[in-house]
Amino acid sequence: DQQVKQNSPSLSVQEGRISILNCDYTNSMFDYFLWYKKYPAEGPTFLISISSIKDKNEDGRFTVFLNKSAKHLSLHIVPSQPGDSAVYFCAASAMYSGGGADGLTFGKGTHLIIQP
Amino acid sequence: ETGVTQSPTHLIKTRGQQVTLRCSSQSGHNTVSWYQQALGQGPQFIFQYYREEENGRGNFPPRFSGLQFPNYSSELNVNALELDDSALYLCASSPQDRINSPLHFGNGTRLTVT
């Protein structure tokens, strides 16, 4: 039973265009959401987060949108750059925790490929 | 600022053996969590340690156990290894007293069980 789903295993985007990565969740108790980026042979690196009291959070080229009624969030990267090529994981937790005693629940990831 | 470091980077073990993986938390972080990432999957929460005690656990059997030391470093022990234990094991640290502080991950230990 996957509580966090990333339905696109891979996504190819042209350099300079917008990349949109999607994530759906089923557990209504989730109230804090994070995106991590992972390069090969490295651990996941925190990118951006959003709590359920907001519907948008922005940090430079990265914006995360949360639609609580649809249990859906998305990560927008504008403009996309070659260094953005990586696997992106969506993660969720309860109790406004960035990774507390219940841990983070991760999706399977989306491999983003930025084409020159 | 020193990040999360894990050792060894790679390990090959035989089914039935025992393994110990090690992790040093990022400076200033007093909480350590362990995750298992199987091929093609996202990381799965194993357990978390705070103040040298396990204070949260995911859906993993008791043969997965851990320790946290006074300097906040940690060990993950897996007994009676099974082929399905082959995975990337990730350690992550965070400051417990800062809510919404994201986890900081190490580069992981790649365990292969043959």
mmCIF file of C-alpha atoms in Angstrom:
data_model
loop_
_atom_site.group_PDB
_atom_site.id
_atom_site.type_symbol
_atom_site.label_atom_id
_atom_site.label_comp_id
_atom_site.label_asym_id
_atom_site.label_seq_id
_atom_site.Cartn_x
_atom_site.Cartn_y
_atom_site.Cartn_z
ATOM 1 C CA ASP A 1 0.000 0.000 0.000
ATOM 2 C CA GLN A 2 1.862 3.041 -1.296
ATOM 3 C CA GLN A 3 0.909 6.133 0.668
ATOM 4 C CA VAL A 4 3.055 8.471 -1.456
ATOM 5 C CA LYS A 5 2.981 7.983 -5.203
ATOM 6 C CA GLN A 6 5.097 9.451 -7.954
ATOM 7 C CA ASN A 7 3.512 8.057 -11.079
ATOM 8 C CA SER A 8 6.110 9.250 -13.575
ATOM 9 C CA PRO A 9 9.319 7.184 -13.317
ATOM 10 C CA SER A 10 11.060 9.604 -15.655
ATOM 11 C CA LEU A 11 10.630 13.041 -17.211
ATOM 12 C CA SER A 12 12.618 14.687 -19.997
ATOM 13 C CA VAL A 13 12.635 18.510 -20.259
ATOM 14 C CA GLN A 14 14.540 20.915 -22.471
ATOM 15 C CA GLU A 15 17.041 23.224 -20.799
ATOM 16 C CA GLY A 16 15.479 26.590 -19.961
ATOM 17 C CA ARG A 17 11.921 25.246 -19.874
ATOM 18 C CA ILE A 18 9.774 24.465 -16.840
ATOM 19 C CA SER A 19 10.012 21.054 -15.146
ATOM 20 C CA ILE A 20 6.907 19.904 -13.268
ATOM 21 C CA LEU A 21 7.165 16.875 -11.003
ATOM 22 C CA ASN A 22 4.016 15.460 -9.466
ATOM 23 C CA CYS A 23 3.242 13.563 -6.283
ATOM 24 C CA ASP A 24 0.025 12.158 -4.815
ATOM 25 C CA TYR A 25 -0.628 10.934 -1.296
ATOM 26 C CA THR A 26 -3.380 8.935 0.354
ATOM 27 C CA ASN A 27 -2.829 9.400 4.103
ATOM 28 C CA SER A 28 -4.898 12.314 5.448
ATOM 29 C CA MET A 29 -2.642 12.516 8.504
ATOM 30 C CA PHE A 30 0.266 13.806 6.416
ATOM 31 C CA ASP A 31 0.752 17.507 7.101
ATOM 32 C CA TYR A 32 4.327 18.191 6.037
ATOM 33 C CA PHE A 33 5.824 17.495 2.637
ATOM 34 C CA LEU A 34 9.376 17.597 1.362
ATOM 35 C CA TRP A 35 11.220 17.204 -1.908
ATOM 36 C CA TYR A 36 14.651 15.624 -2.038
ATOM 37 C CA LYS A 37 17.041 15.442 -4.956
ATOM 38 C CA LYS A 38 19.442 12.531 -5.430
ATOM 39 C CA TYR A 39 22.477 12.202 -7.664
ATOM 40 C CA PRO A 40 24.017 8.759 -8.318
ATOM 41 C CA ALA A 41 26.346 7.572 -5.520
ATOM 42 C CA GLU A 42 25.151 10.364 -3.218
ATOM 43 C CA GLY A 43 22.525 10.554 -0.504
ATOM 44 C CA PRO A 44 19.282 12.505 -0.981
ATOM 45 C CA THR A 45 19.669 16.273 -0.566
ATOM 46 C CA PHE A 46 16.844 18.374 0.849
ATOM 47 C CA LEU A 47 15.383 20.786 -1.698
ATOM 48 C CA ILE A 48 12.220 22.427 -0.422
ATOM 49 C CA SER A 49 9.304 21.728 1.921
ATOM 50 C CA ILE A 50 5.747 22.850 2.598
ATOM 51 C CA SER A 51 3.407 22.435 5.537
ATOM 52 C CA SER A 52 -0.307 21.821 5.131
ATOM 53 C CA ILE A 53 -1.191 25.320 6.355
ATOM 54 C CA LYS A 54 0.230 26.715 3.099
ATOM 55 C CA ASP A 55 -0.542 26.021 -0.538
ATOM 56 C CA LYS A 56 2.672 27.361 -2.024
ATOM 57 C CA ASN A 57 6.308 27.729 -1.036
ATOM 58 C CA GLU A 58 9.012 29.253 -3.183
ATOM 59 C CA ASP A 59 12.794 29.145 -3.012
ATOM 60 C CA GLY A 60 14.650 30.584 -5.968
ATOM 61 C CA ARG A 61 13.958 28.475 -9.051
ATOM 62 C CA PHE A 62 11.968 25.930 -7.030
ATOM 63 C CA THR A 63 8.294 26.228 -6.107
ATOM 64 C CA VAL A 64 6.168 23.588 -4.427
ATOM 65 C CA PHE A 65 2.372 23.680 -4.696
ATOM 66 C CA LEU A 66 0.056 21.768 -2.365
ATOM 67 C CA ASN A 67 -3.577 20.918 -3.127
ATOM 68 C CA LYS A 68 -4.900 19.360 0.069
ATOM 69 C CA SER A 69 -8.353 18.541 -1.241
ATOM 70 C CA ALA A 70 -6.844 16.574 -4.120
ATOM 71 C CA LYS A 71 -4.019 15.205 -1.934
ATOM 72 C CA HIS A 72 -1.595 16.329 -4.606
ATOM 73 C CA LEU A 73 1.619 18.298 -4.654
ATOM 74 C CA SER A 74 3.917 19.387 -7.416
ATOM 75 C CA LEU A 75 7.432 20.753 -7.725
ATOM 76 C CA HIS A 76 8.111 23.366 -10.391
ATOM 77 C CA ILE A 77 11.648 24.141 -11.519
ATOM 78 C CA VAL A 78 12.030 27.286 -13.635
ATOM 79 C CA PRO A 79 14.205 27.579 -15.630
ATOM 80 C CA SER A 80 15.507 24.007 -15.798
ATOM 81 C CA GLN A 81 19.286 23.656 -15.886
ATOM 82 C CA PRO A 82 21.536 20.675 -16.783
ATOM 83 C CA GLY A 83 22.575 20.324 -13.118
ATOM 84 C CA ASP A 84 18.940 19.640 -12.255
ATOM 85 C CA SER A 85 19.212 16.202 -13.880
ATOM 86 C CA ALA A 86 18.728 13.836 -10.921
ATOM 87 C CA VAL A 87 16.146 11.628 -9.219
ATOM 88 C CA TYR A 88 13.565 13.635 -7.274
ATOM 89 C CA PHE A 89 11.794 12.100 -4.278
ATOM 90 C CA CYS A 90 8.606 13.359 -2.744
ATOM 91 C CA ALA A 91 8.295 12.625 1.002
ATOM 92 C CA ALA A 92 5.601 13.167 3.608
ATOM 93 C CA SER A 93 5.256 13.094 7.366
ATOM 94 C CA ALA A 94 2.687 13.721 10.112
ATOM 95 C CA MET A 95 2.874 16.036 13.114
ATOM 96 C CA TYR A 96 4.591 18.819 11.169
ATOM 97 C CA SER A 97 7.800 16.865 11.427
ATOM 98 C CA GLY A 98 10.682 17.028 8.997
ATOM 99 C CA GLY A 99 11.434 13.420 9.839
ATOM 100 C CA GLY A 100 10.435 12.621 13.403
ATOM 101 C CA ALA A 101 9.686 9.452 15.280
ATOM 102 C CA ASP A 102 7.315 8.198 12.568
ATOM 103 C CA GLY A 103 9.885 8.791 9.856
ATOM 104 C CA LEU A 104 9.358 10.119 6.368
ATOM 105 C CA THR A 105 7.297 8.211 3.798
ATOM 106 C CA PHE A 106 8.899 8.488 0.373
ATOM 107 C CA GLY A 107 7.615 7.984 -3.149
ATOM 108 C CA LYS A 108 9.574 5.896 -5.637
ATOM 109 C CA GLY A 109 11.102 8.925 -7.301
ATOM 110 C CA THR A 110 11.072 10.588 -10.710
ATOM 111 C CA HIS A 111 14.217 10.665 -12.821
ATOM 112 C CA LEU A 112 14.420 14.163 -14.338
ATOM 113 C CA ILE A 113 16.570 14.506 -17.441
ATOM 114 C CA ILE A 114 17.353 18.005 -18.693
ATOM 115 C CA GLN A 115 18.138 17.982 -22.416
ATOM 116 C CA PRO A 116 20.554 20.654 -23.739
ATOM 117 C CA GLU B 1 30.190 22.065 9.203
ATOM 118 C CA THR B 2 30.737 18.309 8.864
ATOM 119 C CA GLY B 3 27.932 16.439 7.139
ATOM 120 C CA VAL B 4 26.605 12.940 7.764
ATOM 121 C CA THR B 5 29.262 10.298 7.115
ATOM 122 C CA GLN B 6 28.682 6.570 6.713
ATOM 123 C CA SER B 7 31.006 3.580 6.614
ATOM 124 C CA PRO B 8 31.717 1.378 4.840
ATOM 125 C CA THR B 9 30.588 2.581 1.402
ATOM 126 C CA HIS B 10 30.168 -0.948 0.047
ATOM 127 C CA LEU B 11 29.831 -4.344 1.694
ATOM 128 C CA ILE B 12 29.255 -7.905 0.485
ATOM 129 C CA LYS B 13 27.893 -10.491 2.908
ATOM 130 C CA THR B 14 26.569 -14.026 2.716
ATOM 131 C CA ARG B 15 23.022 -15.020 3.618
ATOM 132 C CA GLY B 16 22.739 -15.798 7.334
ATOM 133 C CA GLN B 17 25.627 -13.560 8.352
ATOM 134 C CA GLN B 18 25.418 -10.433 10.504
ATOM 135 C CA VAL B 19 26.424 -6.896 9.489
ATOM 136 C CA THR B 20 27.092 -3.595 11.276
ATOM 137 C CA LEU B 21 26.871 -0.269 9.485
ATOM 138 C CA ARG B 22 28.130 2.974 11.020
ATOM 139 C CA CYS B 23 27.052 6.601 10.869
ATOM 140 C CA SER B 24 28.355 9.892 12.238
ATOM 141 C CA SER B 25 25.699 12.571 12.460
ATOM 142 C CA GLN B 26 26.083 16.130 11.230
ATOM 143 C CA SER B 27 27.556 18.397 13.910
ATOM 144 C CA GLY B 28 24.865 19.853 16.134
ATOM 145 C CA HIS B 29 22.366 17.090 15.264
ATOM 146 C CA ASN B 30 21.251 14.819 18.112
ATOM 147 C CA THR B 31 18.800 12.560 16.261
ATOM 148 C CA VAL B 32 19.725 9.796 13.838
ATOM 149 C CA SER B 33 17.409 7.865 11.520
ATOM 150 C CA TRP B 34 18.101 4.886 9.281
ATOM 151 C CA TYR B 35 16.442 4.159 5.948
ATOM 152 C CA GLN B 36 16.622 1.232 3.510
ATOM 153 C CA GLN B 37 16.438 1.968 -0.218
ATOM 154 C CA ALA B 38 15.913 -1.082 -2.412
ATOM 155 C CA LEU B 39 16.566 -0.850 -6.147
ATOM 156 C CA GLY B 40 13.908 1.221 -7.901
ATOM 157 C CA GLN B 41 12.215 2.196 -4.641
ATOM 158 C CA GLY B 42 12.193 5.210 -2.394
ATOM 159 C CA PRO B 43 13.894 5.114 1.009
ATOM 160 C CA GLN B 44 11.933 3.225 3.700
ATOM 161 C CA PHE B 45 12.089 4.240 7.362
ATOM 162 C CA ILE B 46 13.738 1.626 9.597
ATOM 163 C CA PHE B 47 14.022 3.459 12.939
ATOM 164 C CA GLN B 48 15.106 6.635 14.711
ATOM 165 C CA TYR B 49 17.365 7.169 17.715
ATOM 166 C CA TYR B 50 17.299 10.075 20.126
ATOM 167 C CA ARG B 51 19.131 10.294 23.438
ATOM 168 C CA GLU B 52 20.575 6.829 22.833
ATOM 169 C CA GLU B 53 17.126 5.212 22.685
ATOM 170 C CA GLU B 54 14.951 4.033 19.813
ATOM 171 C CA ASN B 55 11.999 6.432 19.681
ATOM 172 C CA GLY B 56 10.317 5.359 16.459
ATOM 173 C CA ARG B 57 10.335 2.332 14.166
ATOM 174 C CA GLY B 58 9.036 1.443 10.735
ATOM 175 C CA ASN B 59 7.820 -1.920 9.488
ATOM 176 C CA PHE B 60 11.065 -3.864 9.900
ATOM 177 C CA PRO B 61 11.610 -7.109 11.861
ATOM 178 C CA PRO B 62 13.538 -7.249 15.162
ATOM 179 C CA ARG B 63 16.661 -8.594 13.438
ATOM 180 C CA PHE B 64 17.193 -4.952 12.434
ATOM 181 C CA SER B 65 18.538 -3.222 15.535
ATOM 182 C CA GLY B 66 20.549 -0.150 16.315
ATOM 183 C CA LEU B 67 22.534 1.847 18.792
ATOM 184 C CA GLN B 68 23.203 5.512 19.373
ATOM 185 C CA PHE B 69 26.271 6.655 21.280
ATOM 186 C CA PRO B 70 26.775 9.700 23.553
ATOM 187 C CA ASN B 71 28.453 11.572 20.670
ATOM 188 C CA TYR B 72 25.226 10.973 18.629
ATOM 189 C CA SER B 73 26.891 8.566 16.198
ATOM 190 C CA SER B 74 24.940 5.416 15.443
ATOM 191 C CA GLU B 75 25.139 1.814 14.282
ATOM 192 C CA LEU B 76 22.668 -0.304 12.347
ATOM 193 C CA ASN B 77 22.929 -4.049 12.956
ATOM 194 C CA VAL B 78 21.221 -6.653 10.817
ATOM 195 C CA ASN B 79 21.238 -10.292 11.911
ATOM 196 C CA ALA B 80 20.511 -13.409 9.864
ATOM 197 C CA LEU B 81 20.910 -11.593 6.559
ATOM 198 C CA GLU B 82 18.478 -12.436 3.763
ATOM 199 C CA LEU B 83 18.887 -11.875 0.040
ATOM 200 C CA ASP B 84 16.160 -9.186 0.177
ATOM 201 C CA ASP B 85 18.300 -7.166 2.592
ATOM 202 C CA SER B 86 20.447 -6.171 -0.390
ATOM 203 C CA ALA B 87 19.915 -2.420 -0.608
ATOM 204 C CA LEU B 88 21.373 1.023 -0.028
ATOM 205 C CA TYR B 89 21.246 1.875 3.671
ATOM 206 C CA LEU B 90 20.965 5.572 4.373
ATOM 207 C CA CYS B 91 21.627 7.331 7.637
ATOM 208 C CA ALA B 92 20.121 10.757 8.282
ATOM 209 C CA SER B 93 20.458 13.229 11.128
ATOM 210 C CA SER B 94 18.444 16.190 12.353
ATOM 211 C CA PRO B 95 18.210 18.450 15.391
ATOM 212 C CA GLN B 96 15.354 17.095 17.517
ATOM 213 C CA ASP B 97 14.532 20.412 19.100
ATOM 214 C CA ARG B 98 13.774 22.169 15.819
ATOM 215 C CA ILE B 99 10.397 21.205 14.434
ATOM 216 C CA ASN B 100 10.165 20.970 10.658
ATOM 217 C CA SER B 101 13.921 20.629 10.357
ATOM 218 C CA PRO B 102 14.546 18.364 7.357
ATOM 219 C CA LEU B 103 16.677 15.261 7.499
ATOM 220 C CA HIS B 104 20.251 15.471 6.236
ATOM 221 C CA PHE B 105 21.358 12.226 4.605
ATOM 222 C CA GLY B 106 24.728 10.560 4.234
ATOM 223 C CA ASN B 107 25.829 8.932 0.981
ATOM 224 C CA GLY B 108 24.806 5.487 2.191
ATOM 225 C CA THR B 109 26.254 2.000 2.469
ATOM 226 C CA ARG B 110 25.569 -0.367 -0.425
ATOM 227 C CA LEU B 111 24.976 -3.844 1.049
ATOM 228 C CA THR B 112 24.942 -6.888 -1.209
ATOM 229 C CA VAL B 113 23.822 -10.222 0.242
ATOM 230 C CA THR B 114 24.750 -13.323 -1.789
#
